[in-house]
């Protein structure tokens, strides 16, 4: 069964550094998403992406964040200058119809 | 705005006990409702869904009925197993387009032998 994959599974970075989280959505899907889950809290929407542009973003998704689909298969989330509070699990999701399929997540730890 | 409220956890049950996890929602329209499960160390998996009022979603012995009159989508299972230990998230989404999923806070279930 097709699945969304994410790399790396765990990323440790120092405050102020840039990180790129990578996702490979299901191949024929058209809509792409990033969510995050701070430890012990609920899953929060960050951004949706369709037709090579952002469709919607939350208030969390400020200028430090950006998304890109550079080559038609990968979907990336970049955090330009990480803060301690960016430590979280980041989930990628993709959708064709109305059901979103989630990846296993990348745990980002900012020290 | 839309929101989902779940009962606080953790919930601890003995194997074969009956499970109910309450979920209520606030929505401006008519969303689809979902339960996702997150096993320890893993990502989110769709457990079941219901797309309109009075629909019942079911999977792996779990059930939930979309109740528009009480804006609820409670998760139930008649006999839980140790392998059901996980965090359960209630969620809503509007069909069509690029709509985001709105999640509840999650309820941790621990089943003891």
Short mmCIF file of C-alpha atoms in Angstrom, two decimals:
data_model
loop_
_atom_site.label_atom_id
_atom_site.label_comp_id
_atom_site.label_asym_id
_atom_site.label_seq_id
_atom_site.Cartn_x
_atom_site.Cartn_y
_atom_site.Cartn_z
CA UNK A 1 0.00 0.00 0.00
CA UNK A 2 1.41 3.45 -0.87
CA UNK A 3 2.55 5.50 2.09
CA UNK A 4 3.96 8.88 2.96
CA UNK A 5 7.59 8.75 4.03
CA UNK A 6 9.59 11.28 6.01
CA UNK A 7 13.28 11.77 6.64
CA UNK A 8 15.06 11.96 8.95
CA UNK A 9 13.15 10.25 11.73
CA UNK A 10 15.00 12.32 14.31
CA UNK A 11 16.91 15.56 13.84
CA UNK A 12 18.88 17.32 16.52
CA UNK A 13 20.00 20.88 15.83
CA UNK A 14 21.32 23.87 17.69
CA UNK A 15 19.26 26.99 18.22
CA UNK A 16 19.66 29.41 15.34
CA UNK A 17 20.51 26.73 12.79
CA UNK A 18 18.49 26.04 9.67
CA UNK A 19 16.79 22.67 9.25
CA UNK A 20 15.04 21.04 6.33
CA UNK A 21 12.55 18.29 6.95
CA UNK A 22 11.78 16.08 3.99
CA UNK A 23 8.68 14.24 2.94
CA UNK A 24 7.81 12.05 0.00
CA UNK A 25 4.02 12.15 -0.46
CA UNK A 26 2.01 9.45 -2.19
CA UNK A 27 2.77 9.81 -5.87
CA UNK A 28 -0.60 10.78 -7.36
CA UNK A 29 -1.69 13.02 -4.51
CA UNK A 30 -2.33 16.69 -5.14
CA UNK A 31 -2.57 18.32 -1.73
CA UNK A 32 0.24 18.43 0.79
CA UNK A 33 0.38 19.47 4.43
CA UNK A 34 2.64 19.95 7.40
CA UNK A 35 1.49 19.59 10.98
CA UNK A 36 3.39 19.65 14.22
CA UNK A 37 2.90 18.13 17.64
CA UNK A 38 4.72 19.57 20.62
CA UNK A 39 5.34 16.82 23.16
CA UNK A 40 2.17 16.04 25.09
CA UNK A 41 0.05 18.49 23.11
CA UNK A 42 -2.34 18.22 20.21
CA UNK A 43 -1.44 18.04 16.57
CA UNK A 44 -1.55 21.51 15.02
CA UNK A 45 -1.90 22.50 11.39
CA UNK A 46 0.98 24.49 9.92
CA UNK A 47 0.45 24.81 6.18
CA UNK A 48 -1.28 23.35 3.15
CA UNK A 49 0.18 23.36 -0.36
CA UNK A 50 -1.53 22.85 -3.69
CA UNK A 51 -0.56 23.56 -7.28
CA UNK A 52 2.90 24.72 -6.20
CA UNK A 53 1.71 27.35 -3.81
CA UNK A 54 0.58 27.72 -0.24
CA UNK A 55 -3.19 27.35 0.10
CA UNK A 56 -3.51 28.12 3.77
CA UNK A 57 -1.19 28.67 6.70
CA UNK A 58 -1.68 28.98 10.42
CA UNK A 59 -0.42 31.72 12.69
CA UNK A 60 2.39 29.38 13.71
CA UNK A 61 3.76 29.41 10.15
CA UNK A 62 5.64 32.69 10.32
CA UNK A 63 8.48 34.02 8.18
CA UNK A 64 10.89 31.50 9.69
CA UNK A 65 9.05 28.69 7.92
CA UNK A 66 8.90 27.88 4.23
CA UNK A 67 7.75 24.96 2.13
CA UNK A 68 8.80 23.75 -1.26
CA UNK A 69 8.12 20.97 -3.71
CA UNK A 70 11.41 21.17 -5.56
CA UNK A 71 11.23 18.20 -7.89
CA UNK A 72 7.67 16.91 -8.14
CA UNK A 73 8.22 14.16 -5.60
CA UNK A 74 9.69 15.67 -2.42
CA UNK A 75 7.90 18.14 -0.20
CA UNK A 76 10.09 20.01 2.26
CA UNK A 77 9.62 22.17 5.32
CA UNK A 78 12.45 24.59 6.09
CA UNK A 79 12.90 26.36 9.38
CA UNK A 80 15.36 29.19 8.81
CA UNK A 81 16.58 29.88 12.34
CA UNK A 82 15.37 27.32 14.83
CA UNK A 83 14.19 28.21 18.31
CA UNK A 84 13.89 25.99 21.36
CA UNK A 85 10.11 26.10 21.00
CA UNK A 86 10.34 24.55 17.53
CA UNK A 87 11.14 21.24 19.21
CA UNK A 88 8.27 18.99 18.19
CA UNK A 89 7.20 16.08 16.02
CA UNK A 90 6.52 17.27 12.49
CA UNK A 91 4.08 15.31 10.36
CA UNK A 92 3.70 15.52 6.62
CA UNK A 93 0.43 14.51 5.00
CA UNK A 94 -0.85 14.19 1.46
CA UNK A 95 -4.31 13.88 -0.01
CA UNK A 96 -5.94 13.07 -3.32
CA UNK A 97 -9.66 12.98 -2.49
CA UNK A 98 -10.68 13.96 1.00
CA UNK A 99 -8.67 11.62 3.23
CA UNK A 100 -5.27 12.78 4.39
CA UNK A 101 -2.50 10.21 4.72
CA UNK A 102 0.10 10.98 7.35
CA UNK A 103 3.77 10.14 7.41
CA UNK A 104 5.51 8.69 10.47
CA UNK A 105 6.87 12.07 11.52
CA UNK A 106 10.24 13.68 12.14
CA UNK A 107 11.15 14.43 15.72
CA UNK A 108 13.00 17.75 15.80
CA UNK A 109 15.01 18.55 18.91
CA UNK A 110 16.45 22.04 19.21
CA UNK A 111 19.16 22.44 21.84
CA UNK B 1 -13.56 28.65 14.62
CA UNK B 2 -13.82 24.89 14.49
CA UNK B 3 -12.61 22.86 17.44
CA UNK B 4 -12.57 19.35 18.86
CA UNK B 5 -12.74 18.53 22.55
CA UNK B 6 -11.74 15.15 23.93
CA UNK B 7 -11.92 13.68 27.38
CA UNK B 8 -8.79 14.02 29.44
CA UNK B 9 -6.48 11.08 29.78
CA UNK B 10 -4.80 8.93 30.54
CA UNK B 11 -7.39 6.19 30.58
CA UNK B 12 -6.28 2.94 32.18
CA UNK B 13 -8.33 -0.20 31.60
CA UNK B 14 -7.92 -3.88 32.20
CA UNK B 15 -7.84 -6.18 29.21
CA UNK B 16 -11.33 -7.04 27.91
CA UNK B 17 -12.89 -3.96 29.50
CA UNK B 18 -15.29 -1.70 27.61
CA UNK B 19 -13.81 1.50 26.23
CA UNK B 20 -15.45 4.86 25.64
CA UNK B 21 -13.49 7.97 24.71
CA UNK B 22 -15.70 11.03 24.46
CA UNK B 23 -15.33 13.55 21.67
CA UNK B 24 -17.41 16.61 20.91
CA UNK B 25 -16.90 19.17 18.20
CA UNK B 26 -17.78 22.71 17.26
CA UNK B 27 -18.08 23.38 13.57
CA UNK B 28 -19.54 26.07 11.36
CA UNK B 29 -20.47 23.60 8.62
CA UNK B 30 -20.83 19.86 8.14
CA UNK B 31 -17.44 18.25 8.50
CA UNK B 32 -16.30 14.69 8.22
CA UNK B 33 -15.19 13.21 11.54
CA UNK B 34 -12.24 10.97 12.20
CA UNK B 35 -10.44 9.01 14.85
CA UNK B 36 -6.69 8.69 14.47
CA UNK B 37 -4.45 6.43 16.54
CA UNK B 38 -0.80 6.95 17.40
CA UNK B 39 1.02 3.91 18.72
CA UNK B 40 4.16 4.51 20.80
CA UNK B 41 6.97 5.82 18.63
CA UNK B 42 4.86 5.82 15.47
CA UNK B 43 2.97 8.32 13.33
CA UNK B 44 -0.73 8.98 12.95
CA UNK B 45 -2.92 6.27 11.50
CA UNK B 46 -6.51 6.72 10.46
CA UNK B 47 -8.62 4.40 12.62
CA UNK B 48 -12.11 5.18 11.36
CA UNK B 49 -14.20 7.92 9.82
CA UNK B 50 -17.77 9.10 9.24
CA UNK B 51 -18.68 11.63 6.61
CA UNK B 52 -22.25 12.59 7.51
CA UNK B 53 -24.75 12.59 10.35
CA UNK B 54 -25.78 9.17 11.68
CA UNK B 55 -22.94 7.42 9.84
CA UNK B 56 -21.11 4.84 11.90
CA UNK B 57 -17.41 4.35 11.32
CA UNK B 58 -15.85 1.06 12.39
CA UNK B 59 -12.49 -0.67 12.23
CA UNK B 60 -10.61 -3.28 14.30
CA UNK B 61 -13.53 -3.56 16.74
CA UNK B 62 -13.70 0.21 17.31
CA UNK B 63 -16.86 2.14 16.47
CA UNK B 64 -18.00 5.74 16.49
CA UNK B 65 -21.30 7.30 15.37
CA UNK B 66 -21.58 10.81 13.98
CA UNK B 67 -24.24 12.48 16.15
CA UNK B 68 -25.17 15.86 14.77
CA UNK B 69 -27.76 16.60 17.46
CA UNK B 70 -25.19 16.26 20.25
CA UNK B 71 -22.17 17.25 18.08
CA UNK B 72 -20.41 14.13 19.27
CA UNK B 73 -18.31 11.30 17.87
CA UNK B 74 -17.51 9.05 20.82
CA UNK B 75 -15.12 6.15 20.28
CA UNK B 76 -16.12 2.75 21.69
CA UNK B 77 -14.74 -0.75 21.79
CA UNK B 78 -16.37 -3.67 23.51
CA UNK B 79 -13.26 -5.48 24.66
CA UNK B 80 -9.86 -3.79 24.64
CA UNK B 81 -6.54 -5.56 24.28
CA UNK B 82 -3.06 -4.66 25.49
CA UNK B 83 -2.18 -3.93 21.86
CA UNK B 84 -4.77 -1.12 21.81
CA UNK B 85 -2.57 0.95 24.13
CA UNK B 86 -1.97 4.16 22.20
CA UNK B 87 -3.01 7.80 21.95
CA UNK B 88 -6.33 8.39 20.22
CA UNK B 89 -7.12 11.64 18.44
CA UNK B 90 -10.55 12.82 17.41
CA UNK B 91 -10.50 15.12 14.40
CA UNK B 92 -12.64 16.90 11.86
CA UNK B 93 -12.14 17.98 8.26
CA UNK B 94 -14.28 19.52 5.58
CA UNK B 95 -14.49 17.51 2.40
CA UNK B 96 -13.27 18.94 -0.82
CA UNK B 97 -10.40 21.22 -1.66
CA UNK B 98 -7.37 21.49 0.53
CA UNK B 99 -9.01 21.62 3.94
CA UNK B 100 -6.87 21.12 7.02
CA UNK B 101 -7.57 18.55 9.72
CA UNK B 102 -8.43 19.97 13.14
CA UNK B 103 -7.38 17.64 15.97
CA UNK B 104 -8.41 17.21 19.55
CA UNK B 105 -5.79 17.03 22.27
CA UNK B 106 -5.59 13.25 22.21
CA UNK B 107 -6.45 10.68 24.86
CA UNK B 108 -3.85 8.21 26.01
CA UNK B 109 -5.17 4.71 26.58
CA UNK B 110 -3.24 2.19 28.61
CA UNK B 111 -4.53 -1.38 28.73
CA UNK B 112 -3.10 -3.61 31.43
CA UNK B 113 -3.18 -7.41 31.35
#
